[in-house]
mmCIF file of C-alpha atoms in Angstrom:
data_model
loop_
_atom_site.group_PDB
_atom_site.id
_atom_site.type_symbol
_atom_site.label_atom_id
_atom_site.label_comp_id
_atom_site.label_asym_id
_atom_site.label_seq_id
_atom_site.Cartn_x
_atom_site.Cartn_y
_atom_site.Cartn_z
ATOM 1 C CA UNK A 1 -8.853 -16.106 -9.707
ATOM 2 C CA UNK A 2 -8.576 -12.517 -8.948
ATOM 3 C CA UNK A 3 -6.495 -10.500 -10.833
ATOM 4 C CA UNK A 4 -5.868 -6.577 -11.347
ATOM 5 C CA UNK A 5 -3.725 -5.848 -14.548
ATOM 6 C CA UNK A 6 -2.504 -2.534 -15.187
ATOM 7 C CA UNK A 7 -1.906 -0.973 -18.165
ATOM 8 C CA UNK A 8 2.175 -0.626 -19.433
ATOM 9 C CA UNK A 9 4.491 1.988 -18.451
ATOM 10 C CA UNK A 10 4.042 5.790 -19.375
ATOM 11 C CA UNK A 11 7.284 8.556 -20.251
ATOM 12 C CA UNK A 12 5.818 12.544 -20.042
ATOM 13 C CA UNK A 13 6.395 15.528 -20.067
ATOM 14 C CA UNK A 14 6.234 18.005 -17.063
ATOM 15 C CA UNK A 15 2.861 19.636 -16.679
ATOM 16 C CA UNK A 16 1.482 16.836 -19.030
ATOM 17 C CA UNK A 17 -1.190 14.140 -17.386
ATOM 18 C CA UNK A 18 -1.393 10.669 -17.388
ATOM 19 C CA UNK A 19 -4.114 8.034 -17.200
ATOM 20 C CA UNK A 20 -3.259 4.741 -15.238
ATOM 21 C CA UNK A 21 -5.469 1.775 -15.663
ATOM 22 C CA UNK A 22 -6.370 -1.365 -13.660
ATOM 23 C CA UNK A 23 -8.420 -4.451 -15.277
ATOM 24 C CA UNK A 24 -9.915 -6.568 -13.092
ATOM 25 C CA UNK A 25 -11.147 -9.687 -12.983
ATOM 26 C CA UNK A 26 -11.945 -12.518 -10.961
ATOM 27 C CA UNK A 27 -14.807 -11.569 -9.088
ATOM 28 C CA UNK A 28 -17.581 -8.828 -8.875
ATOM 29 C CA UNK A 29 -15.876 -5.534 -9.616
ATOM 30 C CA UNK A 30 -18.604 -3.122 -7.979
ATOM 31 C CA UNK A 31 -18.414 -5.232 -4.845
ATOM 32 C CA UNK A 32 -14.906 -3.576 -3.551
ATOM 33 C CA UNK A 33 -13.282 -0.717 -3.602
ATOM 34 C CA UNK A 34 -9.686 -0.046 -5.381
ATOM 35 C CA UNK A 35 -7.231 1.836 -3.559
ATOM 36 C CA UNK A 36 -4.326 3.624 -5.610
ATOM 37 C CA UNK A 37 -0.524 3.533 -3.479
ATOM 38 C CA UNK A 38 2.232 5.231 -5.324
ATOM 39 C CA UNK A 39 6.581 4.214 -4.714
ATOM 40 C CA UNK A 40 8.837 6.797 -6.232
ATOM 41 C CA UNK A 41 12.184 4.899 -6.980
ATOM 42 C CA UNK A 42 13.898 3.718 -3.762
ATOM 43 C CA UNK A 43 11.383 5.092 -1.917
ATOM 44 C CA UNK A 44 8.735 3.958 0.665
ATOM 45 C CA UNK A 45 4.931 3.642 0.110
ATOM 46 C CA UNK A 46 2.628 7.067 -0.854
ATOM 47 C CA UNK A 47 -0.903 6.277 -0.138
ATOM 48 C CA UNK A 48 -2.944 8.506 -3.256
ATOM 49 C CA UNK A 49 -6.694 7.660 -2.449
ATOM 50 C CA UNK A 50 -9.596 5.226 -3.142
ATOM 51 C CA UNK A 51 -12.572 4.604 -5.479
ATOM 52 C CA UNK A 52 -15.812 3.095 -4.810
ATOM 53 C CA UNK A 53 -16.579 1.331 -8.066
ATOM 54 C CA UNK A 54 -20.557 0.566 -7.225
ATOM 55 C CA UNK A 55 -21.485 4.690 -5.995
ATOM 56 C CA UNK A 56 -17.906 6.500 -7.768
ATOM 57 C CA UNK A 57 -17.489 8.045 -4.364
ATOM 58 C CA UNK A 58 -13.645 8.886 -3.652
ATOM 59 C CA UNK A 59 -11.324 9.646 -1.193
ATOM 60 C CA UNK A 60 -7.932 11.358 -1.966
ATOM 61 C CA UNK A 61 -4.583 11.833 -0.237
ATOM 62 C CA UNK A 62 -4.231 15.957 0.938
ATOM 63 C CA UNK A 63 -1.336 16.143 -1.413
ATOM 64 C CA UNK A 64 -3.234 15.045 -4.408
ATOM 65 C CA UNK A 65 -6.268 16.552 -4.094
ATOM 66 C CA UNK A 66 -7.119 18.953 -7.394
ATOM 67 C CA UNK A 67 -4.397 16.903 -9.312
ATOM 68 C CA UNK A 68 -5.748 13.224 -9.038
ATOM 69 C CA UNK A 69 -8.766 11.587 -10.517
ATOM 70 C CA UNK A 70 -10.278 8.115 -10.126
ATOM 71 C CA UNK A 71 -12.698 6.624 -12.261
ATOM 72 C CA UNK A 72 -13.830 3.759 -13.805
ATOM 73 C CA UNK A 73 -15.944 1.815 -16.381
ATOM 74 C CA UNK A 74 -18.148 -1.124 -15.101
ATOM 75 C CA UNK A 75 -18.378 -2.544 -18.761
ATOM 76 C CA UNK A 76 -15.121 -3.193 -19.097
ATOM 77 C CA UNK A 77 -14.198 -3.550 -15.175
ATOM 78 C CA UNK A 78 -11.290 -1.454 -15.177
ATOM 79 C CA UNK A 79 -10.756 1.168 -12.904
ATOM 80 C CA UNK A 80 -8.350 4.298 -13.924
ATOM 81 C CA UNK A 81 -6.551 7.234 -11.924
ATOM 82 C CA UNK A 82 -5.438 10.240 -13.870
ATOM 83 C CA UNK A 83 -2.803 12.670 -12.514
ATOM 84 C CA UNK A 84 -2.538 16.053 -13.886
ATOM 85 C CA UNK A 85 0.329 18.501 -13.807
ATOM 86 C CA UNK A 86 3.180 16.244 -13.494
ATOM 87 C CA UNK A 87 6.275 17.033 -12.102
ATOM 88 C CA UNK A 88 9.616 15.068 -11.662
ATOM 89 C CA UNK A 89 8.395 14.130 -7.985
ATOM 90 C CA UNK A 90 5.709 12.163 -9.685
ATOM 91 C CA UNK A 91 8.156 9.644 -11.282
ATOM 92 C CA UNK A 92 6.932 6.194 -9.456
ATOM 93 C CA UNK A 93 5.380 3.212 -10.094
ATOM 94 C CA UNK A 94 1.959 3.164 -9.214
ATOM 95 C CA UNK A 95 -0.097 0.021 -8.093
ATOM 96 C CA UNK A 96 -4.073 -0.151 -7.697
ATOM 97 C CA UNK A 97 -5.205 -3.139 -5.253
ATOM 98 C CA UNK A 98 -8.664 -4.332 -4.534
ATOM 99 C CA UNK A 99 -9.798 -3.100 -1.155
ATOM 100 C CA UNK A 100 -12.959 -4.342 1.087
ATOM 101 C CA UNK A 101 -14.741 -2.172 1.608
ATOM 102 C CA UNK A 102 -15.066 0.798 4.315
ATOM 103 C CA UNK A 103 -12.111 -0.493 5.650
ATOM 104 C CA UNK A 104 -10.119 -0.112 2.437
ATOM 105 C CA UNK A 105 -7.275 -3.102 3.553
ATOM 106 C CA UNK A 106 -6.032 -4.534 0.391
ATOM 107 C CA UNK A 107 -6.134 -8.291 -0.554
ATOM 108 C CA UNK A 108 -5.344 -7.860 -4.417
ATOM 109 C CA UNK A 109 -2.591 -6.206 -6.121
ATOM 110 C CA UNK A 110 -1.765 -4.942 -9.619
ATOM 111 C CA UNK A 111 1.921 -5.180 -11.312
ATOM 112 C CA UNK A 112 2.177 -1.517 -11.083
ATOM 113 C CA UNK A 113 3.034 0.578 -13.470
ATOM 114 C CA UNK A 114 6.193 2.972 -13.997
ATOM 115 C CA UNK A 115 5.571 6.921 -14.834
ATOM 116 C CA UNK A 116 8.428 8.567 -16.164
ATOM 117 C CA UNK A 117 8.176 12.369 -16.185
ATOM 118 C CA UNK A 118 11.312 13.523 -17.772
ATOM 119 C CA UNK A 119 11.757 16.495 -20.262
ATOM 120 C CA UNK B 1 -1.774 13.993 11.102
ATOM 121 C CA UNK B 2 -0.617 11.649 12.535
ATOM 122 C CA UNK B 3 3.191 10.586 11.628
ATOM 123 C CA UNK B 4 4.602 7.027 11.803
ATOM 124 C CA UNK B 5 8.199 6.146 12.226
ATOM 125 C CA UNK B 6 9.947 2.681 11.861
ATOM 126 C CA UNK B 7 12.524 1.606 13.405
ATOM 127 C CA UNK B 8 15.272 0.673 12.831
ATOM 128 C CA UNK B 9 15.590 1.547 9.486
ATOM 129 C CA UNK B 10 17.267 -1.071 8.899
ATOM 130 C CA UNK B 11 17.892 -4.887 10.762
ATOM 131 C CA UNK B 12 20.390 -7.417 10.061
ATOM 132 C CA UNK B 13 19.637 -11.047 11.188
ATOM 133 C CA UNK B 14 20.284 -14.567 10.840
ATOM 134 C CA UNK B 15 17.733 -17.118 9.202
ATOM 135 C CA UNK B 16 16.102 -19.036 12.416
ATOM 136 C CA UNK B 17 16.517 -15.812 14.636
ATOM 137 C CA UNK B 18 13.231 -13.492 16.062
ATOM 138 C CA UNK B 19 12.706 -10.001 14.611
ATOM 139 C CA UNK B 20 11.330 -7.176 15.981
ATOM 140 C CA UNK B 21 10.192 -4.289 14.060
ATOM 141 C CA UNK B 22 8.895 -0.891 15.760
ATOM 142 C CA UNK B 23 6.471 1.834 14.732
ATOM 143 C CA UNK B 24 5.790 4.492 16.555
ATOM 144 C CA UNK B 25 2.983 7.190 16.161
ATOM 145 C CA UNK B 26 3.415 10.988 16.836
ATOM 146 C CA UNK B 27 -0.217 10.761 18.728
ATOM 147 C CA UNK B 28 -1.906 8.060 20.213
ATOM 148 C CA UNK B 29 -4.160 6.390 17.833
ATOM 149 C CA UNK B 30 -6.892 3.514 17.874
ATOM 150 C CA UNK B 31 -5.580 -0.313 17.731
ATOM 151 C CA UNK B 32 -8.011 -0.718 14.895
ATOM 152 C CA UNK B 33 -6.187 1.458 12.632
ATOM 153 C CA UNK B 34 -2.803 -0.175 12.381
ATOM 154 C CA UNK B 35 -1.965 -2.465 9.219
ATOM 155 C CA UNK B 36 1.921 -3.994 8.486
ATOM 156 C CA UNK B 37 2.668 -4.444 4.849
ATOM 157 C CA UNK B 38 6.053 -6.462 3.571
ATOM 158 C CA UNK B 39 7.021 -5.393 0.133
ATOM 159 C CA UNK B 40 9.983 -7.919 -2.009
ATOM 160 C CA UNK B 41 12.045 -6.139 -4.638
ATOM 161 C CA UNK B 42 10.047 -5.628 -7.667
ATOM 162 C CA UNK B 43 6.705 -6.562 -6.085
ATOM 163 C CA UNK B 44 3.534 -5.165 -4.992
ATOM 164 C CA UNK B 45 3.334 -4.715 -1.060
ATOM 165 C CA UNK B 46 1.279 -7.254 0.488
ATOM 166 C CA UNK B 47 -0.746 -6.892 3.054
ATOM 167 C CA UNK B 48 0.441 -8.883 6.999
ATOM 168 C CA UNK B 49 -1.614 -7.785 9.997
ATOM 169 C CA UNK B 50 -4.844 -5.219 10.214
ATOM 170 C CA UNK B 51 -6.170 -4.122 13.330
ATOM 171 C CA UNK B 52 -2.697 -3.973 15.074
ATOM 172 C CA UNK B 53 -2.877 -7.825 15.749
ATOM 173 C CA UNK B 54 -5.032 -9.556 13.175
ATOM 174 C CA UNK B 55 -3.301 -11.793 10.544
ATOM 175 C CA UNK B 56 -4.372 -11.061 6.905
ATOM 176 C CA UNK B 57 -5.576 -14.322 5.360
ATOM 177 C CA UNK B 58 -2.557 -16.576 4.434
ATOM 178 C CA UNK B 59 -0.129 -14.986 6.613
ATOM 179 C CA UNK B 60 2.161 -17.971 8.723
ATOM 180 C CA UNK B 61 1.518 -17.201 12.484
ATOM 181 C CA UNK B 62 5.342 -16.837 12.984
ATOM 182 C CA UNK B 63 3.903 -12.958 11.988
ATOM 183 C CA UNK B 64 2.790 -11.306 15.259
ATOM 184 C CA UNK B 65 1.430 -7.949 15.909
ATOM 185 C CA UNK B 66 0.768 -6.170 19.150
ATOM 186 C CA UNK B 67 0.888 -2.460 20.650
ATOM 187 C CA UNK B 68 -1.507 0.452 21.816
ATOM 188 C CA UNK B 69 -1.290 3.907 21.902
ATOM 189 C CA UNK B 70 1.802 5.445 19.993
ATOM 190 C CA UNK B 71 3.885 2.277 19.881
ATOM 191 C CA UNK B 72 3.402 -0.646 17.644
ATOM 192 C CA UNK B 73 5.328 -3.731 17.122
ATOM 193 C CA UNK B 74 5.686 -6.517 14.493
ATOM 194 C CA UNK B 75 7.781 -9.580 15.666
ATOM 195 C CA UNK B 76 8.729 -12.742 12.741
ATOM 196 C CA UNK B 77 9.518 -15.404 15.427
ATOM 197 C CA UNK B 78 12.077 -17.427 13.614
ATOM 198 C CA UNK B 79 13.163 -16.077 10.439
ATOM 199 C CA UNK B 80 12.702 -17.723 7.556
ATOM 200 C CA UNK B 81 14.593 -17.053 4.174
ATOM 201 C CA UNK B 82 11.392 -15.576 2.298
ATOM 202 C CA UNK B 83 11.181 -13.047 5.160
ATOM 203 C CA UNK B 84 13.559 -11.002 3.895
ATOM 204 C CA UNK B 85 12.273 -7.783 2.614
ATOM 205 C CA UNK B 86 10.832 -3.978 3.390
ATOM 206 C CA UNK B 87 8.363 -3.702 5.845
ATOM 207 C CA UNK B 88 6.031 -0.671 6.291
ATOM 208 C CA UNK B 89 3.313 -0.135 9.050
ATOM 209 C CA UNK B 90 0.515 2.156 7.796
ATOM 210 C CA UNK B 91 -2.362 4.078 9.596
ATOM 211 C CA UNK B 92 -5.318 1.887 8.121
ATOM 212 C CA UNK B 93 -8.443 4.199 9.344
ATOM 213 C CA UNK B 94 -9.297 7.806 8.687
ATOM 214 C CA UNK B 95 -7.692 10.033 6.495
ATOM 215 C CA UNK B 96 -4.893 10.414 5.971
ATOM 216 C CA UNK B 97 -3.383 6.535 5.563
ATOM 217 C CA UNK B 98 0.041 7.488 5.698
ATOM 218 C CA UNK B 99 2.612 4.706 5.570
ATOM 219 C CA UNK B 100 5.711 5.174 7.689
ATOM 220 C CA UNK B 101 9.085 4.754 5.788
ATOM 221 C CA UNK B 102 9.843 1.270 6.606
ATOM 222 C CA UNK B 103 12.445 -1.254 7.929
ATOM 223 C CA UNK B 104 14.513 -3.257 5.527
ATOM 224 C CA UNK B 105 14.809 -6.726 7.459
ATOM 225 C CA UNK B 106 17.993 -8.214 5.718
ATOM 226 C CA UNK B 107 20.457 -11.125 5.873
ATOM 227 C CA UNK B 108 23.694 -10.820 8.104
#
């Protein structure tokens, strides 16, 4: 069955970074994209971009451009975002889902996982 | 950009009973590009109805979707207990994909 499982929760520093990653598995990992959504605590839904796994093309939210990066490594089918210069605001738990692609509508869903930026 | 806003921000209903959940964007926008997500406590969001009226796969049909334009509705024709939870409509074409800030649907 298809499954996305992301790596454990995270506690930095301000102006630090932080690497998220998402496993999957299940089916063919090039064959969809993975979206990245973000939910600060009692908060709605953030929408932070998407990754083409097959060409590495991306698309990122305004507000993260220059800060975000998504990757990933076909051998091991995970998929990774890294955000740099974290603030407080970026305390949230962030989920990757698989996406079909071009129209990016998710059908899969990871645990999430909590970032913590505290001092 | 285009904003989305839910309302209300909150609704209060009975098991059995029909909801109806409003999103409205600040400029008209294509059918196509309207998705409703419900999200439980502690859970990932999950995706309802693409295209404004399409059900995702596994969705009951007592999930509806309809509107055009600015104003967008999803309707749960008779609650049932598991409906209970934080819905969020979300511009699903273009860039960017904001979600609005949701409706918690909860139990009077």
């Amino acid at each position: 069955q298809v499954q996305l499982v992301q790596s454990g929760a995270e506690v930095k520093k301000p102006g630090a970074s932080v690497r998220v990653s998402c496993k999957a598995s299940g089916y063919s990992f090039t064959a969809y994209d993975i979206i990245w959504v973000r939910q600060a605590p009692g908060q709605g839904l953030e929408w932070m971009g998407w990754m083409n796994p097959d060409s590495t093309n991306t698309g990122y939210g305004q507000k993260f451009r220059g800060r975000v990066t998504m990757t990933r490594d076909t051998s091991i089918t995970t998929a990774y975002m890294e955000l740099s210069y974290l603030s407080s605001d970026d305390t949230a738990v962030y989920f990757c889902a698989r996406a079909v692609r071009n129209d990016l509508l998710p059908d899969n869903w990871g645990q999430g996982t909590l970032v913590t930026v505290s001092s | 950009e285009i904003v989305l806003t839910q309302s209300p921000g909150t609704l209060s209903l009975s098991p059995g009973e029909r909801a109806t959940l409003s999103c409205r964007a600040s400029q008209s926008m294509s059918r196509n590009y309207l998705a409703w997500y419900q999200q439980k406590p502690g859970q990932a969001p999950r995706l309802l109805v693409f295209a404004t009226s399409n059900r995702a796969t596994g969705i009951p049909d007592r999930f509806s979707g309809s509107g055009s334009g600015t104003d967008f509705t999803l309707t749960v024709s008779r609650l049932e207990p598991e409906d209970f939870a934080v819905y969020y409509c979300q511009i699903s074409g273009g860039t960017p994909r904001t979600f609005g800030q949701g409706t918690r649907l909860e139990i009077k």
